[in-house]
Amino acid sequence: MTELKKIFIIPLIIIPFVVLSQSKIGVIKDKDGYTNVRTDRNNRSEIIGKVLDKEYFTYFENKESNWWLIETVKGQFGYVHESRILFVQNGYVQNGKLTNKKVMVTEKIENLQQVVIKIIQLRPSEDSYEFSCRGLIRTIKGNKIINEINYGNIEPVGSSFGLVYSKKQNNENLFIASKFGDYSGEIIIIDESGKIQNFQGGQYFITKNEKYLVSGWSSDLSGLTIYDLKKKQIRFNNELDFYLGDWYLSDNIYFSPLWNGERELEQTYQIDFDNFQLKKSKLKTNDVGKIKMKNEDCYCN
């Protein structure tokens, strides 16, 4: 099936912060016998766990901050002040065991009004791992976690894999990302309260009137999701018994041809936004604008 494409964009004011770092193994150095793990890079943020004396964990140095991201043996992500971390060896704690393997982390931070959005991805530098990509999306407001989705292992099946988002968003009250892999793609929508919604999908486009998000499923199943950006709710989320190709726009009508696995066919379907359904169309793809989708490629970075 042909990859779907996107239309126009309106900038959203976001302050990005990106960290790329290689894993190291550490233990704590704290006279109290434990160190708090916090949700963000300051001592006012919520405590979400503890690391005990002589307990190994994976950490990732950050030259821009004194608070370093760690992953506990339980798979929990949080922050510990660098003064509490004692280096043991290069490597990664996997299933509670110390290994010499290397894992790279990408940590991206975005702001949506008063909400901080953290997107963390771990990718091994070798193939001999029990995971291909780990992903975390966390929302924080007032130093407290509002919502979180933790993808323990995202398999690189179905072309792209991992978490991806556009640096330019269409809506100042929403942040939209996509998850690929596992033959189970998702659209991830975060609102200004920090609430995270996720639905079947993948690549998407926003209609010209900015009312709807339309996404074909990046899945081993054919399907379509239509999300109402104004009412913040799903209007169509159905499996289809046929595959669609690229999306096209003609006189404010969004339509797509059938796809037979090799090429687009003449038969087309258009979206009926009054009844939120697909119906057969007489429109043809000749000489009309193909829509370029958002969030096309992702490789756990």
GROMACS .gro file of C-alpha atoms in nm:
model
  301
    1MET     CA    1   0.000   0.000   0.000
    2THR     CA    2   0.133   0.341  -0.094
    3GLU     CA    3   0.247   0.563   0.194
    4LEU     CA    4   0.004   0.846   0.272
    5LYS     CA    5   0.111   1.214   0.265
    6LYS     CA    6   0.027   1.559   0.430
    7ILE     CA    7  -0.106   1.910   0.358
    8PHE     CA    8  -0.035   2.253   0.511
    9ILE     CA    9   0.084   2.333   0.864
   10ILE     CA   10   0.056   2.611   1.121
   11PRO     CA   11   0.343   2.660   1.365
   12LEU     CA   12   0.295   2.575   1.733
   13ILE     CA   13   0.521   2.747   1.985
   14ILE     CA   14   0.734   2.467   2.124
   15ILE     CA   15   1.071   2.482   2.295
   16PRO     CA   16   1.265   2.168   2.196
   17PHE     CA   17   1.529   1.995   2.404
   18VAL     CA   18   1.710   1.694   2.261
   19VAL     CA   19   1.967   1.472   2.432
   20LEU     CA   20   2.154   1.184   2.271
   21SER     CA   21   2.364   0.972   2.509
   22GLN     CA   22   2.514   0.624   2.550
   23SER     CA   23   2.428   0.398   2.841
   24LYS     CA   24   2.645   0.344   3.147
   25ILE     CA   25   2.595   0.133   3.458
   26GLY     CA   26   2.601   0.287   3.802
   27VAL     CA   27   2.516   0.252   4.169
   28ILE     CA   28   2.418   0.526   4.410
   29LYS     CA   29   2.645   0.703   4.655
   30ASP     CA   30   2.418   0.833   4.926
   31LYS     CA   31   2.467   0.812   5.304
   32ASP     CA   32   2.093   0.754   5.347
   33GLY     CA   33   2.121   0.420   5.165
   34TYR     CA   34   1.882   0.520   4.889
   35THR     CA   35   1.826   0.793   4.630
   36ASN     CA   36   1.495   0.929   4.507
   37VAL     CA   37   1.405   0.898   4.141
   38ARG     CA   38   1.214   1.202   4.018
   39THR     CA   39   0.988   1.272   3.726
   40ASP     CA   40   1.189   1.573   3.606
   41ARG     CA   41   1.526   1.746   3.639
   42ASN     CA   42   1.479   1.925   3.971
   43ASN     CA   43   1.434   1.845   4.338
   44ARG     CA   44   1.080   1.987   4.339
   45SER     CA   45   0.948   1.734   4.091
   46GLU     CA   46   0.744   1.432   4.194
   47ILE     CA   47   0.924   1.133   4.346
   48ILE     CA   48   0.830   0.827   4.142
   49GLY     CA   49   1.065   0.568   4.288
   50LYS     CA   50   1.384   0.492   4.478
   51VAL     CA   51   1.718   0.328   4.400
   52LEU     CA   52   1.865   0.140   4.695
   53ASP     CA   53   2.230   0.104   4.798
   54LYS     CA   54   2.422  -0.155   4.587
   55GLU     CA   55   2.138  -0.170   4.335
   56TYR     CA   56   2.261  -0.143   3.976
   57PHE     CA   57   2.088   0.079   3.723
   58THR     CA   58   2.147   0.221   3.376
   59TYR     CA   59   2.213   0.591   3.344
   60PHE     CA   60   2.269   0.840   3.064
   61GLU     CA   61   2.494   1.141   3.113
   62ASN     CA   62   2.367   1.485   3.012
   63LYS     CA   63   2.617   1.766   2.960
   64GLU     CA   64   2.334   2.021   2.968
   65SER     CA   65   2.204   1.928   3.313
   66ASN     CA   66   2.314   1.798   3.654
   67TRP     CA   67   2.014   1.567   3.656
   68TRP     CA   68   2.069   1.247   3.458
   69LEU     CA   69   1.812   1.012   3.312
   70ILE     CA   70   1.822   0.662   3.459
   71GLU     CA   71   1.643   0.334   3.398
   72THR     CA   72   1.595   0.115   3.704
   73VAL     CA   73   1.606  -0.265   3.703
   74LYS     CA   74   1.225  -0.251   3.702
   75GLY     CA   75   1.226  -0.057   3.375
   76GLN     CA   76   1.120   0.272   3.532
   77PHE     CA   77   1.257   0.594   3.384
   78GLY     CA   78   1.331   0.900   3.594
   79TYR     CA   79   1.602   1.145   3.702
   80VAL     CA   80   1.874   1.136   3.965
   81HIS     CA   81   2.121   1.413   4.045
   82GLU     CA   82   2.466   1.329   3.908
   83SER     CA   83   2.623   1.375   4.253
   84ARG     CA   84   2.435   1.063   4.366
   85ILE     CA   85   2.563   0.842   4.082
   86LEU     CA   86   2.881   0.633   4.098
   87PHE     CA   87   3.012   0.491   3.770
   88VAL     CA   88   3.058   0.112   3.759
   89GLN     CA   89   3.119   0.030   3.393
   90ASN     CA   90   3.012   0.108   3.039
   91GLY     CA   91   2.716  -0.105   2.937
   92TYR     CA   92   2.350  -0.169   3.008
   93VAL     CA   93   2.155  -0.344   3.283
   94GLN     CA   94   1.945  -0.602   3.101
   95ASN     CA   95   1.698  -0.814   3.299
   96GLY     CA   96   1.885  -0.725   3.617
   97LYS     CA   97   2.221  -0.838   3.479
   98LEU     CA   98   2.523  -0.623   3.393
   99THR     CA   99   2.622  -0.640   3.027
  100ASN     CA  100   2.886  -0.472   2.812
  101LYS     CA  101   2.625  -0.392   2.549
  102LYS     CA  102   2.563  -0.038   2.433
  103VAL     CA  103   2.229   0.136   2.424
  104MET     CA  104   2.172   0.486   2.291
  105VAL     CA  105   1.898   0.707   2.431
  106THR     CA  106   1.723   0.992   2.255
  107GLU     CA  107   1.539   1.224   2.490
  108LYS     CA  108   1.319   1.494   2.341
  109ILE     CA  109   1.129   1.752   2.542
  110GLU     CA  110   0.848   1.968   2.406
  111ASN     CA  111   0.611   2.218   2.570
  112LEU     CA  112   0.239   2.241   2.508
  113GLN     CA  113   0.118   2.543   2.705
  114GLN     CA  114   0.182   2.443   3.071
  115VAL     CA  115   0.246   2.078   2.989
  116VAL     CA  116   0.595   1.932   2.947
  117ILE     CA  117   0.606   1.639   2.704
  118LYS     CA  118   0.895   1.395   2.729
  119ILE     CA  119   0.961   1.146   2.450
  120ILE     CA  120   1.232   0.895   2.532
  121GLN     CA  121   1.356   0.620   2.300
  122LEU     CA  122   1.620   0.352   2.360
  123ARG     CA  123   1.786   0.170   2.075
  124PRO     CA  124   2.061  -0.094   2.107
  125SER     CA  125   2.373  -0.057   1.897
  126GLU     CA  126   2.381  -0.431   1.826
  127ASP     CA  127   2.130  -0.689   1.707
  128SER     CA  128   2.180  -0.928   1.998
  129TYR     CA  129   1.922  -0.767   2.223
  130GLU     CA  130   1.592  -0.869   2.368
  131PHE     CA  131   1.441  -0.545   2.240
  132SER     CA  132   1.472  -0.341   1.921
  133CYS     CA  133   1.330  -0.013   2.043
  134ARG     CA  134   1.186   0.106   2.371
  135GLY     CA  135   0.970   0.414   2.382
  136LEU     CA  136   0.817   0.634   2.652
  137ILE     CA  137   0.582   0.930   2.628
  138ARG     CA  138   0.527   1.117   2.954
  139THR     CA  139   0.336   1.436   3.028
  140ILE     CA  140   0.417   1.654   3.330
  141LYS     CA  141   0.233   1.953   3.467
  142GLY     CA  142   0.330   2.136   3.785
  143ASN     CA  143   0.615   1.888   3.847
  144LYS     CA  144   0.372   1.595   3.857
  145ILE     CA  145   0.316   1.319   3.604
  146ILE     CA  146  -0.021   1.355   3.436
  147ASN     CA  147  -0.008   1.063   3.195
  148GLU     CA  148   0.240   0.811   3.054
  149ILE     CA  149   0.263   0.539   2.789
  150ASN     CA  150   0.557   0.298   2.805
  151TYR     CA  151   0.628   0.084   2.499
  152GLY     CA  152   0.846  -0.196   2.634
  153ASN     CA  153   0.952  -0.328   2.296
  154ILE     CA  154   0.867  -0.192   1.953
  155GLU     CA  155   0.956  -0.445   1.684
  156PRO     CA  156   1.081  -0.308   1.349
  157VAL     CA  157   0.808  -0.466   1.140
  158GLY     CA  158   0.590  -0.276   0.897
  159SER     CA  159   0.872  -0.046   0.771
  160SER     CA  160   0.910   0.242   1.022
  161PHE     CA  161   0.935   0.174   1.396
  162GLY     CA  162   0.942   0.391   1.706
  163LEU     CA  163   0.793   0.727   1.801
  164VAL     CA  164   0.793   1.031   1.576
  165TYR     CA  165   0.628   1.373   1.563
  166SER     CA  166   0.637   1.683   1.347
  167LYS     CA  167   0.821   1.989   1.479
  168LYS     CA  168   0.535   2.195   1.337
  169GLN     CA  169   0.192   2.114   1.472
  170ASN     CA  170  -0.147   2.220   1.341
  171ASN     CA  171  -0.323   2.297   1.665
  172GLU     CA  172  -0.202   2.511   1.958
  173ASN     CA  173  -0.408   2.302   2.201
  174LEU     CA  174  -0.294   1.958   2.083
  175PHE     CA  175   0.032   1.773   2.031
  176ILE     CA  176   0.022   1.486   1.781
  177ALA     CA  177   0.272   1.202   1.745
  178SER     CA  178   0.276   0.861   1.579
  179LYS     CA  179   0.399   0.520   1.686
  180PHE     CA  180   0.514   0.271   1.423
  181GLY     CA  181   0.620  -0.094   1.441
  182ASP     CA  182   0.470  -0.422   1.560
  183TYR     CA  183   0.229  -0.405   1.262
  184SER     CA  184   0.027  -0.191   1.503
  185GLY     CA  185   0.065   0.179   1.429
  186GLU     CA  186  -0.094   0.446   1.648
  187ILE     CA  187  -0.190   0.810   1.647
  188ILE     CA  188  -0.101   0.968   1.983
  189ILE     CA  189  -0.281   1.289   2.080
  190ILE     CA  190  -0.195   1.498   2.386
  191ASP     CA  191  -0.416   1.787   2.497
  192GLU     CA  192  -0.337   2.095   2.705
  193SER     CA  193  -0.430   1.912   3.027
  194GLY     CA  194  -0.161   1.650   2.962
  195LYS     CA  195  -0.409   1.372   2.884
  196ILE     CA  196  -0.276   1.121   2.629
  197GLN     CA  197  -0.507   0.944   2.386
  198ASN     CA  198  -0.386   0.678   2.143
  199PHE     CA  199  -0.574   0.520   1.854
  200GLN     CA  200  -0.499   0.293   1.560
  201GLY     CA  201  -0.331   0.489   1.285
  202GLY     CA  202   0.013   0.604   1.175
  203GLN     CA  203   0.075   0.873   0.917
  204TYR     CA  204  -0.192   1.139   0.899
  205PHE     CA  205  -0.312   1.463   0.744
  206ILE     CA  206  -0.520   1.750   0.878
  207THR     CA  207  -0.814   1.872   0.670
  208LYS     CA  208  -0.790   2.219   0.522
  209ASN     CA  209  -1.050   2.357   0.764
  210GLU     CA  210  -0.839   2.223   1.055
  211LYS     CA  211  -1.134   2.026   1.192
  212TYR     CA  212  -1.026   1.668   1.137
  213LEU     CA  213  -0.724   1.442   1.149
  214VAL     CA  214  -0.731   1.152   0.902
  215SER     CA  215  -0.498   0.854   0.941
  216GLY     CA  216  -0.471   0.520   0.765
  217TRP     CA  217  -0.366   0.231   0.985
  218SER     CA  218   0.002   0.136   0.974
  219SER     CA  219  -0.094  -0.222   1.045
  220ASP     CA  220  -0.135  -0.570   0.901
  221LEU     CA  221  -0.502  -0.472   0.882
  222SER     CA  222  -0.650  -0.207   0.658
  223GLY     CA  223  -0.836   0.067   0.843
  224LEU     CA  224  -0.902   0.437   0.878
  225THR     CA  225  -0.926   0.673   1.174
  226ILE     CA  226  -1.087   1.017   1.168
  227TYR     CA  227  -1.039   1.231   1.479
  228ASP     CA  228  -1.237   1.549   1.551
  229LEU     CA  229  -0.978   1.807   1.656
  230LYS     CA  230  -1.242   2.051   1.786
  231LYS     CA  231  -1.446   1.806   1.992
  232LYS     CA  232  -1.137   1.595   2.074
  233GLN     CA  233  -1.302   1.265   1.996
  234ILE     CA  234  -1.296   0.982   1.743
  235ARG     CA  235  -1.558   1.006   1.468
  236PHE     CA  236  -1.451   0.706   1.259
  237ASN     CA  237  -1.220   0.420   1.356
  238ASN     CA  238  -1.300   0.117   1.144
  239GLU     CA  239  -1.128  -0.174   0.979
  240LEU     CA  240  -1.171  -0.179   0.600
  241ASP     CA  241  -1.207  -0.483   0.375
  242PHE     CA  242  -0.999  -0.314   0.106
  243TYR     CA  243  -0.674  -0.117   0.091
  244LEU     CA  244  -0.645   0.249  -0.003
  245GLY     CA  245  -0.355   0.424  -0.173
  246ASP     CA  246  -0.249   0.789  -0.149
  247TRP     CA  247  -0.494   1.061  -0.052
  248TYR     CA  248  -0.596   1.338  -0.290
  249LEU     CA  249  -0.785   1.666  -0.256
  250SER     CA  250  -1.025   1.807  -0.515
  251ASP     CA  251  -1.272   2.092  -0.442
  252ASN     CA  252  -1.255   2.021  -0.067
  253ILE     CA  253  -1.327   1.651  -0.122
  254TYR     CA  254  -1.075   1.406   0.020
  255PHE     CA  255  -1.054   1.081  -0.173
  256SER     CA  256  -0.827   0.782  -0.223
  257PRO     CA  257  -0.802   0.509  -0.488
  258LEU     CA  258  -0.806   0.139  -0.415
  259TRP     CA  259  -0.463  -0.019  -0.387
  260ASN     CA  260  -0.402  -0.376  -0.504
  261GLY     CA  261  -0.058  -0.413  -0.350
  262GLU     CA  262   0.124  -0.297  -0.663
  263ARG     CA  263  -0.058   0.005  -0.798
  264GLU     CA  264  -0.355   0.237  -0.753
  265LEU     CA  265  -0.678   0.136  -0.927
  266GLU     CA  266  -0.934   0.360  -1.094
  267GLN     CA  267  -1.202   0.299  -0.830
  268THR     CA  268  -1.188   0.569  -0.559
  269TYR     CA  269  -1.350   0.634  -0.222
  270GLN     CA  270  -1.417   0.972  -0.061
  271ILE     CA  271  -1.480   1.077   0.297
  272ASP     CA  272  -1.832   1.184   0.381
  273PHE     CA  273  -1.775   1.417   0.677
  274ASP     CA  274  -2.150   1.469   0.730
  275ASN     CA  275  -2.207   1.104   0.813
  276PHE     CA  276  -1.846   1.005   0.888
  277GLN     CA  277  -1.821   0.722   0.642
  278LEU     CA  278  -1.642   0.624   0.323
  279LYS     CA  279  -1.843   0.617   0.006
  280LYS     CA  280  -1.764   0.536  -0.354
  281SER     CA  281  -1.648   0.835  -0.555
  282LYS     CA  282  -1.638   0.934  -0.920
  283LEU     CA  283  -1.328   1.147  -0.868
  284LYS     CA  284  -1.005   1.049  -1.042
  285THR     CA  285  -0.648   1.108  -0.937
  286ASN     CA  286  -0.548   1.269  -1.268
  287ASP     CA  287  -0.445   1.633  -1.237
  288VAL     CA  288  -0.542   1.678  -0.871
  289GLY     CA  289  -0.323   1.746  -0.572
  290LYS     CA  290  -0.182   1.452  -0.381
  291ILE     CA  291  -0.178   1.511  -0.006
  292LYS     CA  292   0.156   1.483   0.169
  293MET     CA  293   0.117   1.308   0.503
  294LYS     CA  294   0.285   1.391   0.833
  295ASN     CA  295   0.508   1.154   1.032
  296GLU     CA  296   0.634   0.944   0.743
  297ASP     CA  297   0.959   0.787   0.862
  298CYS     CA  298   1.083   0.675   1.202
  299TYR     CA  299   1.373   0.454   1.307
  300CYS     CA  300   1.361   0.474   1.687
  301ASN     CA  301   1.543   0.806   1.696
   0.00000   0.00000   0.00000
